[in-house]
């Protein structure tokens, strides 16, 4: 069974702390994504990566950075957490292989609900 | 660039009634279309997708959707809903030509009442 796991389901941090959110997928997918989800705004793309050590900014990259040192792992970093980063964070992965049956379909982790106080 | 509009932010319905969740998109290129469901406190999971072929697509849990190219729509339907269908539903599109980044709608909250 395909799986995307995220390091924490719930996280509470203080303003100014450095925060690491980890995501691991076991499907050998090339693409990995970080989204934040807020009520009424849907999913907004923060960063994505289409290969190891490659990253591209999404729609709302400000205040975030990412790291992809291994194919299966994609980390989201909040350098100095702020209250407006309180949100649900979702990681996803997908395959670029057109011969792969669930081509282009995204597989999501369970999410991390981050509260910054 | 693509955009996705989910016309209803919330759809209340009684159990065993039919439901339609509406999705319209705009794109200058051909697209693939997806519906995802998010149950409370969970991530998203795929309900169904349209890549090519028959415009009527059947998914899990009795849902289906019809791709209408002329109306640029991909509405989701179920003939009889259950309490367990209460969830957030997201429509998404990706260009068929190579980008792997989906554009999501803002979501529709389906609330099924007993």
Tab-separated table of C-alpha atoms in Angstrom:
chain	number	residue	atom	x	y	z
A	1	UNK	CA	0.000	0.000	0.000
A	2	UNK	CA	1.381	3.354	-1.016
A	3	UNK	CA	2.295	5.654	1.781
A	4	UNK	CA	3.224	9.206	2.538
A	5	UNK	CA	4.041	9.856	6.155
A	6	UNK	CA	4.564	13.118	8.004
A	7	UNK	CA	6.636	13.379	11.140
A	8	UNK	CA	3.956	14.902	13.375
A	9	UNK	CA	0.162	15.142	13.331
A	10	UNK	CA	0.094	18.082	15.748
A	11	UNK	CA	2.811	20.563	16.609
A	12	UNK	CA	2.857	23.606	18.864
A	13	UNK	CA	5.730	26.066	18.592
A	14	UNK	CA	6.563	29.542	19.813
A	15	UNK	CA	7.079	32.608	17.667
A	16	UNK	CA	10.643	32.814	16.426
A	17	UNK	CA	11.403	29.095	16.736
A	18	UNK	CA	12.858	27.146	13.828
A	19	UNK	CA	10.440	24.427	12.784
A	20	UNK	CA	11.104	21.296	10.729
A	21	UNK	CA	8.319	19.329	9.088
A	22	UNK	CA	9.382	16.023	7.603
A	23	UNK	CA	7.713	14.027	4.857
A	24	UNK	CA	8.658	10.557	3.639
A	25	UNK	CA	7.189	8.579	0.732
A	26	UNK	CA	7.820	4.937	-0.082
A	27	UNK	CA	6.666	4.921	-3.726
A	28	UNK	CA	9.897	6.039	-5.398
A	29	UNK	CA	8.079	9.134	-6.706
A	30	UNK	CA	10.095	11.860	-8.378
A	31	UNK	CA	7.819	14.757	-7.441
A	32	UNK	CA	7.143	15.970	-3.922
A	33	UNK	CA	5.076	18.929	-2.763
A	34	UNK	CA	4.348	20.985	0.326
A	35	UNK	CA	0.988	22.721	0.688
A	36	UNK	CA	-0.684	24.688	3.388
A	37	UNK	CA	-4.412	24.435	3.855
A	38	UNK	CA	-6.499	27.186	5.421
A	39	UNK	CA	-10.294	27.410	5.690
A	40	UNK	CA	-11.833	28.982	2.612
A	41	UNK	CA	-8.510	29.167	0.781
A	42	UNK	CA	-8.116	25.544	-0.245
A	43	UNK	CA	-4.617	24.199	-0.846
A	44	UNK	CA	-1.816	26.604	-1.614
A	45	UNK	CA	1.496	25.353	-2.919
A	46	UNK	CA	4.529	26.395	-0.900
A	47	UNK	CA	7.350	24.510	-2.641
A	48	UNK	CA	7.791	21.496	-4.817
A	49	UNK	CA	10.676	19.303	-5.862
A	50	UNK	CA	10.966	17.196	-8.990
A	51	UNK	CA	14.257	15.542	-8.118
A	52	UNK	CA	16.833	15.180	-5.381
A	53	UNK	CA	18.387	18.542	-4.484
A	54	UNK	CA	15.995	20.314	-6.859
A	55	UNK	CA	13.356	22.711	-5.616
A	56	UNK	CA	10.996	25.252	-7.070
A	57	UNK	CA	8.948	27.955	-5.398
A	58	UNK	CA	5.219	27.612	-5.367
A	59	UNK	CA	2.635	30.301	-4.846
A	60	UNK	CA	3.493	31.228	-1.244
A	61	UNK	CA	7.180	30.473	-0.511
A	62	UNK	CA	7.840	33.482	1.730
A	63	UNK	CA	8.935	32.463	5.210
A	64	UNK	CA	9.629	28.866	4.186
A	65	UNK	CA	12.504	26.844	2.810
A	66	UNK	CA	12.819	23.183	1.823
A	67	UNK	CA	15.378	20.449	1.611
A	68	UNK	CA	15.473	17.281	-0.449
A	69	UNK	CA	18.667	15.344	0.144
A	70	UNK	CA	17.155	11.922	-0.602
A	71	UNK	CA	14.489	10.961	-3.094
A	72	UNK	CA	12.068	9.716	-0.482
A	73	UNK	CA	12.324	12.643	1.939
A	74	UNK	CA	11.188	16.252	1.588
A	75	UNK	CA	11.512	18.656	4.496
A	76	UNK	CA	9.782	21.970	5.047
A	77	UNK	CA	11.564	24.493	7.237
A	78	UNK	CA	10.135	27.546	8.921
A	79	UNK	CA	13.233	29.575	9.704
A	80	UNK	CA	11.498	31.786	12.274
A	81	UNK	CA	7.932	30.745	12.941
A	82	UNK	CA	5.260	33.414	13.076
A	83	UNK	CA	1.623	33.284	14.167
A	84	UNK	CA	0.412	33.693	10.590
A	85	UNK	CA	2.033	30.349	9.792
A	86	UNK	CA	-0.452	28.563	12.011
A	87	UNK	CA	-2.058	26.175	9.546
A	88	UNK	CA	-2.486	22.616	8.312
A	89	UNK	CA	0.526	21.485	6.276
A	90	UNK	CA	0.114	18.730	3.723
A	91	UNK	CA	2.832	16.841	1.915
A	92	UNK	CA	2.184	15.025	-1.354
A	93	UNK	CA	4.081	13.036	-3.945
A	94	UNK	CA	3.458	11.968	-7.527
A	95	UNK	CA	5.155	10.161	-10.375
A	96	UNK	CA	6.308	11.596	-13.690
A	97	UNK	CA	6.483	8.184	-15.320
A	98	UNK	CA	3.811	7.922	-18.017
A	99	UNK	CA	4.039	4.156	-17.786
A	100	UNK	CA	3.150	4.293	-14.098
A	101	UNK	CA	-0.531	3.595	-13.720
A	102	UNK	CA	-1.469	6.326	-11.236
A	103	UNK	CA	0.334	8.815	-13.437
A	104	UNK	CA	0.032	12.411	-12.269
A	105	UNK	CA	-2.110	11.455	-9.287
A	106	UNK	CA	-1.015	13.002	-6.006
A	107	UNK	CA	-0.685	10.915	-2.859
A	108	UNK	CA	-1.056	12.873	0.354
A	109	UNK	CA	0.191	12.460	3.863
A	110	UNK	CA	-2.179	12.841	6.837
A	111	UNK	CA	-1.129	16.434	7.463
A	112	UNK	CA	0.555	18.319	10.297
A	113	UNK	CA	-1.523	20.838	12.183
A	114	UNK	CA	0.931	23.506	13.303
A	115	UNK	CA	0.056	26.090	15.909
A	116	UNK	CA	2.459	28.983	16.478
A	117	UNK	CA	1.917	30.854	19.720
B	1	UNK	CA	-2.150	28.949	-16.478
B	2	UNK	CA	-5.152	27.132	-15.133
B	3	UNK	CA	-7.856	28.070	-12.693
B	4	UNK	CA	-10.499	25.987	-10.948
B	5	UNK	CA	-13.776	27.233	-9.558
B	6	UNK	CA	-15.857	25.184	-7.188
B	7	UNK	CA	-19.136	26.955	-7.288
B	8	UNK	CA	-20.406	25.941	-3.857
B	9	UNK	CA	-18.406	26.284	-0.672
B	10	UNK	CA	-20.913	24.200	1.266
B	11	UNK	CA	-23.566	21.694	0.199
B	12	UNK	CA	-25.977	20.402	2.847
B	13	UNK	CA	-28.036	17.362	1.911
B	14	UNK	CA	-30.122	14.683	3.583
B	15	UNK	CA	-28.984	11.091	3.724
B	16	UNK	CA	-30.003	8.989	0.677
B	17	UNK	CA	-30.592	12.108	-1.449
B	18	UNK	CA	-28.620	12.663	-4.665
B	19	UNK	CA	-25.863	15.252	-4.750
B	20	UNK	CA	-23.876	17.178	-7.346
B	21	UNK	CA	-20.724	19.127	-6.540
B	22	UNK	CA	-19.836	21.542	-9.285
B	23	UNK	CA	-16.413	22.236	-10.736
B	24	UNK	CA	-15.512	24.525	-13.630
B	25	UNK	CA	-12.041	25.160	-14.926
B	26	UNK	CA	-10.254	27.378	-17.389
B	27	UNK	CA	-7.126	26.464	-19.265
B	28	UNK	CA	-5.451	27.336	-22.551
B	29	UNK	CA	-4.152	23.753	-22.885
B	30	UNK	CA	-5.553	20.258	-22.495
B	31	UNK	CA	-5.884	19.144	-18.912
B	32	UNK	CA	-6.252	16.136	-16.702
B	33	UNK	CA	-9.005	16.417	-14.111
B	34	UNK	CA	-9.215	15.043	-10.588
B	35	UNK	CA	-11.541	14.934	-7.622
B	36	UNK	CA	-10.038	14.384	-4.172
B	37	UNK	CA	-11.828	13.839	-0.866
B	38	UNK	CA	-10.612	14.855	2.565
B	39	UNK	CA	-12.266	13.268	5.580
B	40	UNK	CA	-11.966	15.126	8.903
B	41	UNK	CA	-8.401	15.290	10.227
B	42	UNK	CA	-6.974	13.371	7.290
B	43	UNK	CA	-5.037	14.096	4.132
B	44	UNK	CA	-6.595	14.069	0.675
B	45	UNK	CA	-7.234	10.885	-1.259
B	46	UNK	CA	-8.194	10.418	-4.886
B	47	UNK	CA	-11.870	9.841	-5.667
B	48	UNK	CA	-11.584	9.694	-9.435
B	49	UNK	CA	-9.732	11.146	-12.386
B	50	UNK	CA	-10.127	11.869	-16.064
B	51	UNK	CA	-7.054	11.494	-18.263
B	52	UNK	CA	-8.612	10.517	-21.598
B	53	UNK	CA	-11.270	8.289	-23.115
B	54	UNK	CA	-14.831	8.054	-21.857
B	55	UNK	CA	-16.048	11.334	-20.441
B	56	UNK	CA	-18.015	9.574	-17.705
B	57	UNK	CA	-15.646	8.499	-14.987
B	58	UNK	CA	-16.529	6.245	-12.086
B	59	UNK	CA	-14.656	6.454	-8.815
B	60	UNK	CA	-14.653	4.994	-5.364
B	61	UNK	CA	-17.584	4.999	-2.945
B	62	UNK	CA	-20.202	5.268	-5.707
B	63	UNK	CA	-19.107	8.662	-7.011
B	64	UNK	CA	-18.914	9.546	-10.677
B	65	UNK	CA	-18.043	12.635	-12.691
B	66	UNK	CA	-18.585	13.763	-16.236
B	67	UNK	CA	-16.051	15.725	-18.238
B	68	UNK	CA	-17.734	18.326	-20.433
B	69	UNK	CA	-15.138	19.953	-22.636
B	70	UNK	CA	-17.457	22.526	-24.212
B	71	UNK	CA	-18.606	23.750	-20.806
B	72	UNK	CA	-15.188	23.215	-19.199
B	73	UNK	CA	-16.830	21.405	-16.329
B	74	UNK	CA	-16.176	18.270	-14.307
B	75	UNK	CA	-19.096	17.931	-11.910
B	76	UNK	CA	-19.099	15.201	-9.264
B	77	UNK	CA	-22.280	13.229	-8.583
B	78	UNK	CA	-23.600	10.531	-6.317
B	79	UNK	CA	-27.150	9.175	-6.614
B	80	UNK	CA	-27.597	8.468	-2.890
B	81	UNK	CA	-25.320	9.842	-0.175
B	82	UNK	CA	-24.472	8.396	3.223
B	83	UNK	CA	-23.558	10.090	6.470
B	84	UNK	CA	-20.016	8.816	5.916
B	85	UNK	CA	-19.724	10.956	2.762
B	86	UNK	CA	-19.516	14.062	4.936
B	87	UNK	CA	-16.148	15.510	3.947
B	88	UNK	CA	-14.354	18.230	1.993
B	89	UNK	CA	-14.137	17.673	-1.760
B	90	UNK	CA	-11.511	19.246	-3.988
B	91	UNK	CA	-11.458	19.508	-7.755
B	92	UNK	CA	-8.018	19.783	-9.387
B	93	UNK	CA	-6.538	20.108	-12.882
B	94	UNK	CA	-3.079	19.570	-14.308
B	95	UNK	CA	-1.914	20.364	-17.824
B	96	UNK	CA	-1.639	17.192	-19.873
B	97	UNK	CA	1.499	18.373	-21.576
B	98	UNK	CA	4.122	18.054	-18.907
B	99	UNK	CA	3.602	20.161	-15.802
B	100	UNK	CA	2.975	18.032	-12.748
B	101	UNK	CA	1.686	20.796	-10.581
B	102	UNK	CA	-2.057	20.654	-10.003
B	103	UNK	CA	-4.270	23.660	-9.529
B	104	UNK	CA	-6.852	23.021	-6.814
B	105	UNK	CA	-10.242	24.554	-6.281
B	106	UNK	CA	-11.055	25.991	-2.874
B	107	UNK	CA	-13.082	22.957	-1.884
B	108	UNK	CA	-16.727	22.105	-1.252
B	109	UNK	CA	-17.845	20.939	2.154
B	110	UNK	CA	-20.475	18.212	1.787
B	111	UNK	CA	-22.581	17.896	4.915
B	112	UNK	CA	-24.926	14.920	5.022
B	113	UNK	CA	-27.743	15.133	7.546
B	114	UNK	CA	-29.664	12.117	8.891
